Amino acid sequence: MIAEDKAKGYIARRVAKEFKDGDVVNLGIGIPTLVANCLPPGIQIFLHSENGLLGMGPIPPEGYEHPNIRNAGSSSVSFLPGGAIFDSAVSFGLIRGGHLDATVLGALEVDEKGHLANWMVPGKMIPGMGGAMDLVTGAKRVIVAMTHVNKNGSPKIVKTCLLPLTSIRKVDLIVTEYAVFRVEDTGLVLIEYSEESSVEEIKGLTAAHFDIDPRLKTIER
Amino acid sequence: MIAEDKAKGYIARRVAKEFKDGDVVNLGIGIPTLVANCLPPGIQIFLHSENGLLGMGPIPPEGYEHPNIRNAGSSSVSFLPGGAIFDSAVSFGLIRGGHLDATVLGALEVDEKGHLANWMVPGKMIPGMGGAMDLVTGAKRVIVAMTHVNKNGSPKIVKTCLLPLTSIRKVDLIVTEYAVFRVEDTGLVLIEYSEESSVEEIKGLTAAHFDIDPRLKTIER
Amino acid sequence: MKKKLITLHEFSERIPSGATLLIGGFLGDGTPDLLIDEILKTDKGGFTVIANDTAFPDQGIGKLISQKRVKKAIVSHIGTNPETQKQMIEGSLIVELIPQGTLAERIRAGGFGLGGILTPTGIGTIVENGKPKLHIDGKEYLVESAIKADFALLKAKKADFYGNLTFAYTARNFNTFMAFAANCTIAEIDELVPIGGLNPEEVVVPHAVVDCLIRGNRS
Amino acid sequence: MKKKLITLHEFSERIPSGATLLIGGFLGDGTPDLLIDEILKTDKGGFTVIANDTAFPDQGIGKLISQKRVKKAIVSHIGTNPETQKQMIEGSLIVELIPQGTLAERIRAGGFGLGGILTPTGIGTIVENGKPKLHIDGKEYLVESAIKADFALLKAKKADFYGNLTFAYTARNFNTFMAFAANCTIAEIDELVPIGGLNPEEVVVPHAVVDCLIRGNRS
């Protein structure tokens, strides 16, 4: 069992290793946002925010917040040099047109084929899809960054999503505090696991079949 | 018979009376372009050019031509104060979206229902439609400004267009040096005629049926 | 020439109850707060609001929701506004959820004279329910119709007297294309500049689509 | 990080014969002349060119036509280039004519991940021949497919090292959306500015869609 306080950092740091220098990336709210602070040395990525900016910088110091430089979660942010702004149609043109190298999102469920459900729980929680459906449909790579199980301890990786799908486009990679799965045509393939855990424990925490990569290794921490 | 040298001026001055102060108007190449110089006192219109500007001003004096301020005919033009530039997608968004109060175009043929043909003569002259199809389909008012007959003296207002149509959207007004026709659901209605001519002469120069407005009057020169 | 500058009172007199309103903004950023506050001074309601979101209960479009002036909201998400969710569950507010990129393009299509859009987003999800689909070059697309409205209520940064508009950074969002998609487009502006006070290249929305201007708090 | 600035020679080495090229410009205004001249120094040809027009015989895209490097031109008009018309009538050049607004939107759709467009333009004319039509809200629209290409050759005014672009007045035309619609987007620029040398609001095309930059005569 990996402690909850460690999980988020583990996930963010592992996701941060997925990028090439110069990648254009959209990070969802929550764990994905933490990825920006975990990039390996020498890797610079350009952050896209769907409300209309590219080259998003960190939250400015107190007193330096501009009321009209915000991210998609309504937080004050900043521009890095070389930043650009555009309207929502262009912003989603970048997304849908395949001009984002990657999008990192949270999930409610991911199934054994790699389908993602992350935008509603019928009759219970209906926040709306926002930009998630376009992001998952359009980005070159879709990376799910989530805790392996939900608050009740139930697996979030399931045989078939019971919740409404975000897209029929399959995700490319699933990163949890326990494991990293690559999504192939044949289904999920476990490629890395946490040295604090074991393949057996991961099988127990996962409600879907997965194959094991012959080059299986532990997650570098 | 109205002399050729007078015809263009007659047509342009009559078309110029069609605008309200503040109208946004696209003027085609040839006679329509002359309209801008014939506006009645107190009437200011905003000229749109489909290559991406609104608020187009006159040809600048020699030596003041900017290489990248051009109209759709590739002539150097200028901006009036309050001008705006945009790309071709926005320019045709204005056109197709019904944001132009009027477009003034030349014609090869107009038929008895008000259909316009102005972009090709099969096997002979194929310049292409350029922006004409969008302009005729999208502008709030379509005004044809043309000489009543072609170079061979044949009528340009015909029973049915033999040339490929520019749009199924009917034009609203036809202005020639001889006559002004309103286009109604029932067909063409002669509303004004040149005092240098007569209804009989106009019938002879027109190969289409037209009704005569009970308030028929002569064109003010 | 018609003067485009009007007062807040003239503005609210033009908006009838039951109107369909496009409202700019993203979680309140780029939303015309003065226009919304002015509507709230009247007893008008029953609006259909088309916007990215309903912001927060006490902010921007959220205030229209909290004061029950909205009968239908067509938006991409409502996660930041529990009041919207409450009214939706109670059945007093109809909420239609649309993917954000689809919503943006459908509004742009309405303003640009296009019949709708062909998007891959939503294929294979509940978003496609009841909608026509088309195959083009072997790929499947949803046909989503164009959206237009009676009014567009925008927040702009600068305007000249003709109505040419610029926007402040991320306050641009939905304001640009919404300007094209309404019978009457009204912009609350932070700064009024003289004609010629904007570089033609700086203009983001050309005046041809702007009907009325209202000077905001900062102008 | 990959350097986007390349030389003219590196540019022409990347363009293979037979490639499909989106080329910016309107009758030569906004066309990357240096890039075209560089291609003409090689023996490459058989290109499919997608552009607003073919300009004039001795200018811009017209030079590619006059030197018989183009096998197909997809354009909105050719009235200013008698050489294009001559080759078309001889049968040595295929010309596909598309309404200008339709051409612009089809290219934008390609770059924006949309399957095509739904336009009223062309309905009831020979433009509709063989194309599917759709009724939406009682009105008929042509379904016109999205356009993409191997390369987009653009002319920009300023660029920073990342590839953010601005344009000079009416040289903007097709350059903006063509940038999104190619596998490789290459811009000839008049002025190179340092990173941070452009205001984020001034950027017209964001660097995410720009692959290569070539310094033009003025930079």
Short mmCIF file of C-alpha atoms in Angstrom, two decimals, chain B residues 33-204:
data_model
loop_
_atom_site.label_atom_id
_atom_site.label_comp_id
_atom_site.label_asym_id
_atom_site.label_seq_id
_atom_site.Cartn_x
_atom_site.Cartn_y
_atom_site.Cartn_z
CA THR B 33 -15.50 50.32 -57.98
CA LEU B 34 -16.56 53.71 -59.39
CA VAL B 35 -19.50 53.83 -56.98
CA ALA B 36 -17.25 54.89 -54.08
CA ASN B 37 -16.58 58.24 -55.80
CA CYS B 38 -20.26 59.02 -56.40
CA LEU B 39 -21.74 58.93 -52.89
CA PRO B 40 -24.30 61.64 -52.08
CA PRO B 41 -23.20 64.24 -49.50
CA GLY B 42 -23.61 63.03 -45.92
CA ILE B 43 -23.44 59.36 -46.83
CA GLN B 44 -20.38 57.53 -45.59
CA ILE B 45 -20.01 53.84 -46.32
CA PHE B 46 -17.42 51.35 -45.10
CA LEU B 47 -15.71 49.52 -47.94
CA HIS B 48 -14.95 45.84 -47.43
CA SER B 49 -12.38 44.09 -49.57
CA GLU B 50 -12.48 40.29 -49.57
CA ASN B 51 -8.72 39.89 -49.23
CA GLY B 52 -9.14 41.07 -45.65
CA LEU B 53 -9.90 44.68 -44.90
CA LEU B 54 -12.75 46.89 -43.80
CA GLY B 55 -12.50 50.67 -44.03
CA MET B 56 -10.61 50.69 -47.31
CA GLY B 57 -9.54 54.14 -48.47
CA PRO B 58 -8.56 55.49 -51.88
CA ILE B 59 -5.43 54.74 -53.92
CA PRO B 60 -2.64 56.64 -52.15
CA PRO B 61 -0.61 59.34 -53.88
CA GLU B 62 2.43 58.18 -55.83
CA GLY B 63 5.26 57.20 -53.50
CA TYR B 64 2.88 56.43 -50.63
CA GLU B 65 1.86 52.93 -51.74
CA HIS B 66 2.45 50.32 -49.01
CA PRO B 67 3.28 46.94 -50.60
CA ASN B 68 0.97 45.11 -48.19
CA ILE B 69 -2.10 47.31 -48.24
CA ARG B 70 -3.91 46.08 -51.33
CA ASN B 71 -7.43 45.47 -52.52
CA ALA B 72 -8.86 42.32 -54.08
CA GLY B 73 -7.73 43.52 -57.50
CA SER B 74 -4.10 43.84 -56.32
CA SER B 75 -4.14 47.65 -56.44
CA SER B 76 -2.47 49.64 -53.69
CA VAL B 77 -5.10 51.20 -51.46
CA SER B 78 -5.14 52.89 -48.07
CA PHE B 79 -6.88 52.61 -44.72
CA LEU B 80 -9.34 55.20 -43.52
CA PRO B 81 -9.25 55.91 -39.77
CA GLY B 82 -11.14 53.09 -38.03
CA GLY B 83 -10.05 50.49 -40.55
CA ALA B 84 -9.48 46.86 -39.63
CA ILE B 85 -7.64 43.95 -41.14
CA PHE B 86 -8.40 40.23 -40.82
CA ASP B 87 -7.62 36.97 -42.58
CA SER B 88 -9.60 35.47 -45.46
CA ALA B 89 -11.62 33.14 -43.21
CA VAL B 90 -12.91 36.10 -41.18
CA SER B 91 -13.40 38.14 -44.35
CA PHE B 92 -15.69 35.48 -45.77
CA GLY B 93 -17.30 35.02 -42.36
CA LEU B 94 -18.41 38.62 -42.71
CA ILE B 95 -19.65 37.90 -46.24
CA ARG B 96 -21.36 34.53 -45.74
CA GLY B 97 -22.67 35.48 -42.29
CA GLY B 98 -24.78 38.31 -43.68
CA HIS B 99 -22.70 41.11 -42.16
CA LEU B 100 -22.35 43.06 -45.42
CA ASP B 101 -25.20 45.47 -46.09
CA ALA B 102 -24.63 45.21 -49.81
CA THR B 103 -22.42 43.84 -52.54
CA VAL B 104 -22.23 45.47 -55.96
CA LEU B 105 -21.11 43.25 -58.83
CA GLY B 106 -20.93 43.20 -62.61
CA ALA B 107 -22.74 40.55 -64.66
CA LEU B 108 -22.43 38.57 -67.84
CA GLU B 109 -26.13 37.68 -67.69
CA VAL B 110 -29.06 38.23 -65.32
CA ASP B 111 -32.24 36.34 -65.97
CA GLU B 112 -35.92 37.10 -65.60
CA LYS B 113 -36.02 35.54 -62.12
CA GLY B 114 -33.07 37.62 -60.94
CA HIS B 115 -30.40 34.93 -61.18
CA LEU B 116 -26.89 36.14 -61.90
CA ALA B 117 -24.13 34.59 -64.02
CA ASN B 118 -20.83 36.42 -63.82
CA TRP B 119 -17.93 34.05 -63.47
CA MET B 120 -17.34 31.98 -66.59
CA VAL B 121 -18.07 31.39 -70.26
CA PRO B 122 -17.53 27.65 -70.76
CA GLY B 123 -14.77 26.84 -73.22
CA LYS B 124 -13.89 30.49 -73.62
CA MET B 125 -13.24 32.45 -70.44
CA ILE B 126 -12.75 30.71 -67.12
CA PRO B 127 -11.39 33.22 -64.62
CA GLY B 128 -12.95 31.37 -61.69
CA MET B 129 -15.53 32.55 -59.21
CA GLY B 130 -13.12 34.10 -56.71
CA GLY B 131 -15.31 35.55 -53.99
CA ALA B 132 -18.38 36.15 -56.17
CA MET B 133 -20.36 33.05 -55.17
CA ASP B 134 -19.95 33.79 -51.46
CA LEU B 135 -20.78 37.49 -51.95
CA VAL B 136 -23.99 36.81 -53.89
CA THR B 137 -25.03 34.05 -51.47
CA GLY B 138 -24.27 35.97 -48.29
CA ALA B 139 -24.67 39.75 -48.59
CA LYS B 140 -27.86 41.35 -47.30
CA ARG B 141 -28.45 43.06 -50.67
CA VAL B 142 -27.02 42.13 -54.04
CA ILE B 143 -26.89 44.94 -56.60
CA VAL B 144 -25.91 44.29 -60.20
CA ALA B 145 -24.20 47.23 -61.87
CA MET B 146 -23.68 46.63 -65.59
CA THR B 147 -24.14 48.04 -69.06
CA HIS B 148 -27.54 47.07 -70.44
CA VAL B 149 -26.12 45.21 -73.45
CA ASN B 150 -22.79 43.53 -74.13
CA LYS B 151 -20.06 44.61 -76.57
CA ASN B 152 -21.94 43.03 -79.49
CA GLY B 153 -25.10 44.89 -78.57
CA SER B 154 -26.87 41.76 -77.29
CA PRO B 155 -29.06 41.98 -74.18
CA LYS B 156 -27.47 40.88 -70.90
CA ILE B 157 -30.87 40.61 -69.23
CA VAL B 158 -32.19 37.32 -70.59
CA LYS B 159 -35.06 34.91 -70.10
CA THR B 160 -32.86 32.21 -68.58
CA CYS B 161 -29.14 32.36 -67.94
CA LEU B 162 -27.28 30.12 -70.37
CA LEU B 163 -24.02 30.66 -68.52
CA PRO B 164 -23.30 28.87 -65.21
CA LEU B 165 -25.01 30.63 -62.31
CA THR B 166 -23.10 32.39 -59.56
CA SER B 167 -25.75 31.53 -56.95
CA ILE B 168 -29.37 30.46 -56.71
CA ARG B 169 -29.87 33.47 -54.47
CA LYS B 170 -31.59 36.12 -56.58
CA VAL B 171 -30.15 39.60 -56.89
CA ASP B 172 -32.13 42.49 -55.39
CA LEU B 173 -31.57 45.32 -57.86
CA ILE B 174 -30.24 45.69 -61.41
CA VAL B 175 -28.84 49.06 -62.41
CA THR B 176 -27.88 49.80 -66.03
CA GLU B 177 -27.39 53.06 -67.89
CA TYR B 178 -30.95 52.65 -69.24
CA ALA B 179 -32.95 51.27 -66.39
CA VAL B 180 -33.32 50.18 -62.78
CA PHE B 181 -35.10 46.87 -62.06
CA ARG B 182 -36.22 45.63 -58.68
CA VAL B 183 -36.28 41.85 -58.39
CA GLU B 184 -39.45 40.49 -56.81
CA ASP B 185 -40.79 36.97 -56.32
CA THR B 186 -42.79 37.50 -59.53
CA GLY B 187 -39.72 38.56 -61.50
CA LEU B 188 -38.22 41.84 -62.71
CA VAL B 189 -40.01 45.14 -62.17
CA LEU B 190 -38.87 48.26 -64.03
CA ILE B 191 -38.88 51.06 -61.46
CA GLU B 192 -36.83 53.75 -63.22
CA TYR B 193 -35.67 54.48 -66.76
CA SER B 194 -33.32 56.95 -68.37
CA GLU B 195 -34.91 60.09 -69.76
CA GLU B 196 -32.56 59.69 -72.73
CA SER B 197 -34.41 56.47 -73.51
CA SER B 198 -37.95 55.08 -73.35
CA VAL B 199 -39.73 52.01 -72.05
CA GLU B 200 -40.11 50.84 -75.64
CA GLU B 201 -36.37 51.10 -76.30
CA ILE B 202 -35.62 49.27 -73.03
CA LYS B 203 -38.00 46.46 -74.02
CA GLY B 204 -36.02 46.17 -77.25
#
